[in-house]
Amino acid sequence: MSQVQVSSESFAAVRRYSEAFCREHGEYPRCFVLTFGCQQNVADSEKLSGMAEQMGYVLTENPEEASLILVNTCAIREHAETKALSIVGQYKHLKEKNPELVIGVCGCMVAQEHRREQLKRSYPYVSFILGTSVLHRLPERLLRVLSERKRRFENAEECVIAEGVPITRESDYRAWVSIMYGCNNFCSYCIVPYVRGRERSREPADVIAEVKDLVARGYKDITLLGQNVNSYGKGREDGYDFADLLADLDAIEGDFLLRFMTSHPKDASKKLIDVMANGKHIARHFHLPLQSGSNDVLLRMNRRYDRARYLEILDYMREKMPDIAVTSDIIVGFPGESDADFEDTLSMLSRARFDMLFSFIYSPRKGTPAAVMEDQIPRAVQNARFDRLLAAQESIALSLNEPFVGKRIRVLCDGPSKTDAGMLSGRNSENKIVFFPDDGSKQGEFVEIEIDRAAPFALYGKRV
């Protein structure tokens, strides 16, 4: 895989514009970054923020005062796209008040031709677009907009790995580290391979150096990201794979937790599970998307595993790590899903017993094979099945959380609860949410909590 280093020339050129702005207005221009979507998008936005700061912009949380607005979009569902477009539409009045405002739409959505054309035609106040594989080109794209005063809607996607991109992280104790980009799986319902391109892995030395730096700076919770981390390193002549990378990262000295997501079951190896079982920093949590418990549906989804293969992985995992927490994804109401297929999914829940389930009602994505499949399921049927799925999972989750009552567990404090000002929240190695009274514990600090109550989606206790 070819690698590119980010050029400093464009950064310096845009910075000269920022300095000229400062001389005229008495302050540097401000940049507002808005993020939609998954953790990979959050990681991408941290790079957009880092590049903006290096170009002389000051980050702001208020779009009203920005000279540069970057909207990092998601394309995983139609709703995510329409929401992003609605927000972009609201920036029209900002452009009218400030004709010098530059608005860039980035991310997965703009990799689709119909969305690019829509932005170009119906959103004349949008200055440029930038796809996921060329985010490192932000300084060059912005420089052309500033110097030529023309809108830029090129879609020159590049299958490269860009190193040296500055990053402004949202947290000083939790970090996202992208180890690979793209996807080769082409699940029939998923738009990701079309908007993020083919799989490409970073060099191990670059990933290891980044994680070492984070640990040295005091980061406590580090998550490795990829559309399918289990595919990391495929095609390397030396055979170095994700299990090898995880083992090398686990060998780094320090007090931190190492997580990863997302894993595809067809590539989850016993070698990887063995590395986890022997690890000293690797969190006892594995997110392994199932999507359906029906072999027929899995075949139509092009998932390339069946129930037996999935359970083989799961059983080996729990044999090696009895304390492992396993979470998963389920899509309800996939085209052609019969009542019997859905019952297979419910039976799989009873057998697999997931600690938490991220469940979704299927919705068609333009450009994917599933969108044109026959036997699309009526919404009312989807909703009824979804409710049954949630009820079944709630009972399972509670039964798995109840054994924590009376135990003491190590929790990384995330700060005040979003719903109760008198409580703090955090997560343990198994990625379970834990609430406890605000006793002055600091965000980013490991604390010991004695659990006194369990709920389906959280644990409650007090600091020891």
Coordinates of C-alpha atoms in Angstrom, one line a residue:
M1 CA 0.0 0.0 0.0
S2 CA 1.4 3.4 -1.0
Q3 CA 1.9 5.9 1.7
V4 CA 2.0 9.7 1.5
Q5 CA 3.4 12.3 3.9
V6 CA 1.3 15.4 4.3
S7 CA 3.0 18.4 2.6
S8 CA 3.8 21.4 4.8
E9 CA 3.6 23.8 1.8
S10 CA -0.2 24.0 1.7
F11 CA -0.4 24.3 5.5
A12 CA 2.0 27.3 5.3
A13 CA 0.1 28.9 2.4
V14 CA -3.3 28.8 4.2
R15 CA -1.7 30.0 7.4
R16 CA -0.6 33.1 5.5
Y17 CA -4.3 33.8 4.8
S18 CA -5.0 33.3 8.5
E19 CA -2.3 35.7 9.5
A20 CA -3.7 38.3 7.1
F21 CA -7.1 37.8 8.6
C22 CA -5.6 38.3 12.1
R23 CA -4.0 41.6 11.0
E24 CA -7.3 42.8 9.7
H25 CA -9.6 41.6 12.4
G26 CA -7.3 41.4 15.5
E27 CA -7.9 37.7 15.9
Y28 CA -7.3 34.5 14.0
P29 CA -10.2 33.0 12.0
R30 CA -12.3 30.3 13.7
C31 CA -13.2 26.8 12.5
F32 CA -16.2 24.8 13.4
V33 CA -16.2 21.0 12.9
L34 CA -19.5 19.0 13.0
T35 CA -19.3 15.2 13.0
F36 CA -21.9 12.6 12.1
G37 CA -21.6 8.9 12.4
C38 CA -19.2 6.3 13.8
Q39 CA -16.0 6.4 15.8
Q40 CA -14.0 6.3 12.5
N41 CA -15.7 9.6 11.6
V42 CA -14.8 11.0 15.0
A43 CA -11.2 10.0 14.4
D44 CA -11.4 11.7 11.0
S45 CA -12.8 14.9 12.5
E46 CA -9.9 15.0 15.0
K47 CA -7.6 15.1 11.9
L48 CA -9.7 17.8 10.3
S49 CA -9.5 19.8 13.5
G50 CA -5.7 19.2 13.8
M51 CA -5.2 20.4 10.2
A52 CA -7.3 23.5 10.8
E53 CA -5.3 24.5 13.8
Q54 CA -2.0 24.0 11.9
M55 CA -3.4 26.3 9.2
G56 CA -3.9 29.0 11.8
Y57 CA -7.6 28.5 12.7
V58 CA -8.9 28.6 16.2
L59 CA -11.4 25.8 16.9
T60 CA -14.9 26.9 18.1
E61 CA -18.1 25.2 19.1
N62 CA -20.2 28.0 17.7
P63 CA -20.8 28.0 13.9
E64 CA -22.0 31.6 14.1
E65 CA -18.5 32.8 14.7
A66 CA -16.7 30.5 12.2
S67 CA -14.9 31.5 9.1
L68 CA -14.5 27.8 8.1
I69 CA -17.2 25.2 8.7
L70 CA -16.4 21.5 8.1
V71 CA -19.3 19.0 8.2
N72 CA -18.0 15.4 8.4
T73 CA -20.9 13.3 7.1
C74 CA -22.1 9.7 7.5
A75 CA -23.7 7.5 4.8
I76 CA -24.5 4.4 6.8
R77 CA -28.3 5.2 6.7
E78 CA -30.5 7.5 4.7
H79 CA -31.5 9.3 7.9
A80 CA -27.9 10.2 8.7
E81 CA -27.6 11.8 5.2
T82 CA -30.8 13.8 5.4
K83 CA -30.0 15.1 8.8
A84 CA -26.6 16.3 7.6
L85 CA -28.1 18.0 4.6
S86 CA -30.7 19.7 6.8
I87 CA -27.9 21.1 9.0
V88 CA -25.9 22.2 6.0
G89 CA -29.1 23.9 4.8
Q90 CA -29.2 25.9 8.0
Y91 CA -25.8 27.4 7.2
K92 CA -27.2 29.3 4.3
H93 CA -28.1 32.3 6.5
L94 CA -24.5 32.3 7.9
K95 CA -23.1 32.6 4.4
E96 CA -25.5 35.4 3.6
K97 CA -24.3 37.3 6.7
N98 CA -20.6 36.5 5.9
P99 CA -19.9 36.0 2.2
E100 CA -16.3 35.1 3.1
L101 CA -17.4 32.1 5.1
V102 CA -16.1 28.8 3.6
I103 CA -18.2 25.7 4.1
G104 CA -16.8 22.2 3.3
V105 CA -18.8 19.0 3.3
C106 CA -16.5 16.0 4.0
G107 CA -16.8 12.3 4.7
C108 CA -18.7 9.3 3.5
M109 CA -21.8 11.0 2.0
V110 CA -19.9 13.0 -0.6
A111 CA -18.4 9.8 -2.0
Q112 CA -21.8 9.1 -3.6
E113 CA -22.3 10.8 -7.0
H114 CA -25.9 11.7 -6.4
R115 CA -25.1 13.5 -3.2
R116 CA -22.2 15.4 -4.8
E117 CA -24.5 16.6 -7.5
Q118 CA -27.2 17.5 -5.0
L119 CA -24.7 19.6 -3.0
K120 CA -23.3 21.3 -6.1
R121 CA -26.8 22.1 -7.5
S122 CA -28.9 22.8 -4.5
Y123 CA -26.4 24.1 -2.0
P124 CA -24.6 27.0 -3.8
Y125 CA -23.2 28.2 -0.5
V126 CA -21.1 25.0 0.0
S127 CA -17.6 25.8 -1.1
F128 CA -16.0 22.3 -1.5
I129 CA -16.3 18.6 -0.8
L130 CA -13.7 16.2 0.5
G131 CA -14.0 12.4 0.5
T132 CA -12.8 10.1 3.2
S133 CA -9.7 8.9 1.3
V134 CA -8.4 12.5 0.7
L135 CA -9.1 14.2 4.0
H136 CA -5.4 14.9 4.2
R137 CA -5.8 17.1 1.1
L138 CA -7.8 19.6 3.2
P139 CA -5.1 22.3 3.1
E140 CA -4.7 22.0 -0.7
R141 CA -8.5 22.1 -1.3
L142 CA -9.0 25.0 1.1
L143 CA -6.0 26.9 -0.5
R144 CA -7.6 26.7 -4.0
V145 CA -11.0 27.9 -2.7
L146 CA -9.3 30.9 -0.9
S147 CA -7.0 31.8 -3.8
E148 CA -9.3 31.2 -6.7
R149 CA -12.6 32.1 -5.1
K150 CA -14.2 29.1 -6.9
R151 CA -16.2 26.1 -5.6
R152 CA -14.4 22.8 -5.7
F153 CA -16.3 19.6 -6.2
E154 CA -13.7 17.2 -7.6
N155 CA -13.9 13.6 -6.3
A156 CA -10.4 12.4 -6.8
E157 CA -10.4 9.5 -4.4
E158 CA -7.0 8.0 -3.5
C159 CA -6.3 4.5 -2.2
V160 CA -3.4 5.6 0.0
I161 CA -2.4 5.9 3.6
A162 CA -1.6 9.4 4.7
E163 CA 0.9 9.7 7.7
G164 CA 1.9 12.9 9.5
V165 CA -1.6 14.3 9.6
P166 CA -1.9 16.5 12.7
I167 CA -4.6 15.4 15.2
T168 CA -6.5 17.5 17.8
R169 CA -8.1 14.9 20.1
E170 CA -11.4 15.6 21.8
S171 CA -10.2 13.9 25.0
D172 CA -7.0 13.9 27.0
Y173 CA -7.5 10.3 28.3
R174 CA -9.4 8.4 25.6
A175 CA -8.1 8.1 22.0
W176 CA -9.1 6.6 18.7
V177 CA -6.3 5.1 16.5
S178 CA -7.2 4.1 13.0
I179 CA -5.1 1.1 12.0
M180 CA -6.7 0.5 8.6
Y181 CA -9.2 2.0 6.2
G182 CA -11.8 0.7 3.7
C183 CA -13.6 -2.6 3.4
N184 CA -13.6 -5.5 1.0
N185 CA -16.6 -7.5 2.3
F186 CA -19.5 -6.0 0.3
C187 CA -22.3 -7.1 2.7
S188 CA -25.4 -6.7 0.6
Y189 CA -26.9 -4.0 2.8
C190 CA -23.8 -1.9 3.4
I191 CA -22.7 1.3 1.6
V192 CA -19.2 1.4 3.4
P193 CA -17.1 -0.3 0.6
Y194 CA -18.5 2.1 -1.9
V195 CA -17.8 5.3 0.2
R196 CA -14.6 4.3 2.0
G197 CA -12.8 2.2 -0.7
R198 CA -10.8 -1.0 -0.5
E199 CA -8.9 -2.2 2.6
R200 CA -5.6 -0.6 3.2
S201 CA -3.5 -1.1 6.4
R202 CA -1.1 1.3 8.1
E203 CA 2.4 0.1 8.7
P204 CA 2.8 -1.6 12.2
A205 CA 5.7 0.7 13.1
D206 CA 3.5 3.8 12.6
V207 CA 0.6 2.4 14.7
I208 CA 3.0 1.3 17.5
A209 CA 4.7 4.7 17.5
E210 CA 1.3 6.5 17.8
V211 CA 0.1 4.3 20.6
K212 CA 3.4 4.6 22.5
D213 CA 3.1 8.4 22.3
L214 CA -0.5 8.3 23.6
V215 CA 0.5 6.1 26.6
A216 CA 3.5 8.4 27.3
R217 CA 1.1 11.3 27.3
G218 CA -1.2 9.6 29.9
Y219 CA -4.0 8.3 27.7
K220 CA -5.8 5.5 29.5
D221 CA -8.3 4.1 27.0
I222 CA -7.1 3.5 23.4
T223 CA -9.4 2.0 20.7
L224 CA -8.0 0.7 17.5
L225 CA -10.3 1.4 14.6
G226 CA -11.1 -0.2 11.2
Q227 CA -14.1 -1.3 9.2
N228 CA -12.8 -4.8 9.9
V229 CA -9.8 -4.8 12.1
N230 CA -9.4 -8.6 11.7
S231 CA -8.4 -7.9 8.1
Y232 CA -5.5 -5.8 9.2
G233 CA -2.3 -6.7 7.3
K234 CA -3.9 -8.9 4.6
G235 CA -1.6 -9.2 1.7
R236 CA 1.6 -8.5 3.6
E237 CA 4.5 -10.8 2.6
D238 CA 5.7 -11.3 6.2
G239 CA 2.2 -12.5 7.3
Y240 CA 2.0 -9.9 10.1
D241 CA -1.7 -9.7 11.1
F242 CA -4.0 -8.0 13.6
A243 CA -3.2 -10.5 16.3
D244 CA 0.5 -9.7 15.9
L245 CA -0.2 -6.0 16.1
L246 CA -2.3 -6.4 19.2
A247 CA 0.4 -8.4 20.9
D248 CA 3.0 -5.8 20.1
L249 CA 0.8 -3.0 21.4
D250 CA 0.0 -5.0 24.5
A251 CA 3.7 -5.2 25.2
I252 CA 3.9 -1.4 25.7
E253 CA 4.5 -0.5 29.3
G254 CA 2.0 1.7 31.1
D255 CA -1.4 1.8 32.8
F256 CA -4.0 1.7 30.0
L257 CA -6.8 -0.3 28.3
L258 CA -6.5 -1.4 24.7
R259 CA -9.8 -1.9 22.8
F260 CA -10.6 -2.5 19.1
M261 CA -13.6 -2.4 16.7
T262 CA -15.1 -3.6 14.5
S263 CA -14.5 -7.3 13.9
H264 CA -16.0 -9.5 11.2
P265 CA -16.7 -13.0 12.3
K266 CA -15.4 -14.6 9.2
D267 CA -11.9 -13.3 10.0
A268 CA -11.9 -13.7 13.8
S269 CA -9.1 -16.2 14.5
K270 CA -8.2 -18.3 17.4
K271 CA -4.8 -16.7 17.3
L272 CA -6.4 -13.3 18.0
I273 CA -8.4 -14.7 20.9
D274 CA -5.3 -16.3 22.4
V275 CA -3.5 -13.0 22.3
M276 CA -6.4 -11.4 24.1
A277 CA -6.5 -14.1 26.7
N278 CA -2.8 -13.6 27.5
G279 CA -2.9 -9.8 27.3
K280 CA -2.3 -7.5 30.2
H281 CA -3.7 -4.3 28.7
I282 CA -6.4 -5.7 26.3
A283 CA -9.9 -5.0 27.5
R284 CA -12.1 -8.0 28.2
H285 CA -14.7 -7.0 25.6
F286 CA -15.2 -8.3 22.0
H287 CA -17.7 -6.6 19.7
L288 CA -18.6 -9.3 17.1
P289 CA -21.5 -8.3 14.8
L290 CA -23.9 -11.2 14.1
Q291 CA -26.5 -9.3 12.0
S292 CA -28.9 -12.3 11.9
G293 CA -29.4 -15.7 13.4
S294 CA -30.7 -17.2 10.2
N295 CA -28.3 -18.9 7.8
D296 CA -30.6 -18.0 4.9
V297 CA -30.5 -14.4 5.8
L298 CA -26.8 -14.4 6.4
L299 CA -26.4 -15.8 2.9
R300 CA -28.5 -13.0 1.4
M301 CA -26.5 -10.5 3.4
N302 CA -23.3 -11.9 2.0
R303 CA -21.8 -12.3 5.4
R304 CA -19.8 -15.5 4.6
Y305 CA -20.3 -17.3 7.8
D306 CA -23.2 -19.3 9.4
R307 CA -24.5 -19.9 12.8
A308 CA -22.1 -22.8 13.5
R309 CA -19.1 -20.8 12.5
Y310 CA -20.2 -17.8 14.7
L311 CA -20.8 -20.1 17.7
E312 CA -17.5 -21.8 17.2
I313 CA -15.7 -18.5 17.6
L314 CA -17.9 -17.5 20.6
D315 CA -17.4 -20.8 22.4
Y316 CA -13.6 -20.7 22.0
M317 CA -13.6 -17.1 23.2
R318 CA -15.5 -17.9 26.4
E319 CA -13.4 -21.0 26.9
K320 CA -10.3 -18.9 26.9
M321 CA -11.8 -15.9 28.7
P322 CA -14.8 -16.8 30.9
D323 CA -15.1 -13.2 32.0
I324 CA -15.3 -11.8 28.4
A325 CA -18.2 -9.4 27.6
V326 CA -19.5 -9.9 24.1
T327 CA -21.6 -7.3 22.3
S328 CA -23.1 -7.6 18.8
D329 CA -25.2 -6.0 16.1
I330 CA -28.5 -7.3 14.7
I331 CA -30.5 -6.1 11.7
V332 CA -34.2 -6.7 11.9
G333 CA -36.5 -7.0 8.9
F334 CA -33.9 -7.6 6.2
P335 CA -35.5 -8.3 2.8
G336 CA -37.0 -11.8 2.7
E337 CA -36.7 -12.4 6.4
S338 CA -39.5 -14.8 7.3
D339 CA -41.1 -15.4 10.7
A340 CA -38.9 -18.6 10.9
D341 CA -35.8 -16.5 10.1
F342 CA -36.6 -14.1 12.9
E343 CA -37.2 -16.9 15.3
D344 CA -33.7 -18.2 14.4
T345 CA -32.4 -14.8 15.5
L346 CA -34.2 -15.0 18.8
S347 CA -32.9 -18.5 19.4
M348 CA -29.4 -17.2 18.6
L349 CA -29.8 -14.5 21.3
S350 CA -30.7 -17.2 23.8
R351 CA -27.7 -19.3 22.8
A352 CA -25.1 -16.5 22.4
R353 CA -26.2 -14.3 25.4
F354 CA -24.8 -11.0 24.5
D355 CA -24.0 -8.4 27.1
M356 CA -25.3 -5.7 24.9
L357 CA -27.0 -5.6 21.5
F358 CA -27.0 -2.7 19.0
S359 CA -30.1 -3.4 17.0
F360 CA -31.3 -1.7 13.8
I361 CA -34.4 -1.9 11.6
Y362 CA -33.3 -2.5 8.1
S363 CA -33.6 0.4 5.7
P364 CA -32.6 0.4 2.0
R365 CA -29.4 2.2 1.0
K366 CA -29.3 3.4 -2.6
G367 CA -26.5 1.6 -4.5
T368 CA -26.5 -1.6 -2.4
P369 CA -27.8 -5.0 -3.7
A370 CA -30.2 -5.3 -0.8
A371 CA -32.0 -2.1 -1.8
V372 CA -33.4 -3.8 -4.9
M373 CA -34.1 -7.2 -3.4
E374 CA -37.6 -8.5 -3.6
D375 CA -39.7 -9.2 -0.5
Q376 CA -39.0 -5.9 1.3
I377 CA -40.5 -6.3 4.8
P378 CA -43.4 -4.0 5.8
R379 CA -42.5 -1.4 8.4
A380 CA -45.2 -2.6 10.8
V381 CA -43.7 -6.2 10.7
Q382 CA -40.2 -4.8 11.2
N383 CA -41.3 -2.7 14.2
A384 CA -43.1 -5.7 15.9
R385 CA -40.0 -7.9 15.5
F386 CA -37.8 -5.1 16.8
D387 CA -39.8 -4.8 19.9
R388 CA -39.6 -8.5 20.6
L389 CA -35.9 -8.5 20.0
L390 CA -35.4 -5.6 22.5
A391 CA -37.5 -7.4 25.1
A392 CA -35.5 -10.6 24.8
Q393 CA -32.2 -8.8 25.0
E394 CA -33.2 -6.8 28.0
S395 CA -33.8 -9.9 30.0
I396 CA -30.5 -11.5 28.9
A397 CA -28.5 -8.3 29.7
L398 CA -29.9 -8.0 33.2
S399 CA -29.1 -11.6 34.0
L400 CA -25.5 -11.0 32.9
N401 CA -25.2 -7.8 34.9
E402 CA -26.7 -9.1 38.2
P403 CA -23.6 -11.2 39.1
F404 CA -21.6 -8.0 39.4
V405 CA -23.6 -7.0 42.5
G406 CA -21.4 -7.2 45.5
K407 CA -18.2 -7.2 43.4
R408 CA -15.5 -4.5 43.2
I409 CA -14.5 -3.5 39.7
R410 CA -12.0 -1.1 38.2
V411 CA -13.7 1.7 36.3
L412 CA -12.3 4.5 34.1
C413 CA -14.2 7.7 35.1
D414 CA -15.8 9.6 32.2
G415 CA -16.9 12.5 34.4
P416 CA -20.5 13.7 35.2
S417 CA -23.4 11.7 34.1
K418 CA -25.4 13.2 31.2
T419 CA -28.7 12.5 33.0
D420 CA -28.0 13.1 36.7
A421 CA -25.8 15.9 37.9
G422 CA -25.1 14.2 41.2
M423 CA -23.6 11.1 39.5
L424 CA -20.4 10.2 37.7
S425 CA -20.2 7.6 35.0
G426 CA -17.4 5.4 33.6
R427 CA -16.7 2.1 31.9
N428 CA -14.9 -1.0 33.0
S429 CA -12.7 -3.4 31.0
E430 CA -15.9 -5.2 29.8
N431 CA -17.1 -1.8 28.5
K432 CA -20.1 -1.8 30.8
I433 CA -21.4 1.6 31.8
V434 CA -21.1 2.2 35.6
F435 CA -22.7 5.0 37.5
F436 CA -21.6 6.1 41.0
P437 CA -22.1 9.2 43.3
D438 CA -20.0 12.2 42.5
D439 CA -17.2 12.0 45.1
G440 CA -14.7 14.3 43.3
S441 CA -13.3 11.5 41.2
K442 CA -11.5 13.0 38.2
Q443 CA -12.3 12.4 34.6
G444 CA -9.7 10.0 33.1
E445 CA -8.9 8.4 36.5
F446 CA -9.2 4.7 37.3
V447 CA -11.4 4.2 40.4
E448 CA -12.5 1.1 42.2
I449 CA -16.3 0.8 42.5
E450 CA -18.3 -1.7 44.6
I451 CA -21.5 -2.6 42.7
D452 CA -24.7 -2.5 44.6
R453 CA -27.3 -2.6 41.8
A454 CA -27.6 -3.9 38.3
A455 CA -29.9 -2.8 35.4
P456 CA -30.0 -4.2 31.9
F457 CA -27.8 -1.5 30.4
A458 CA -25.7 -0.2 33.4
L459 CA -24.3 -1.0 36.8
Y460 CA -24.6 1.2 39.9
G461 CA -22.3 1.4 42.9
K462 CA -20.0 3.5 45.0
R463 CA -16.3 4.2 45.1
V464 CA -14.4 2.1 47.6

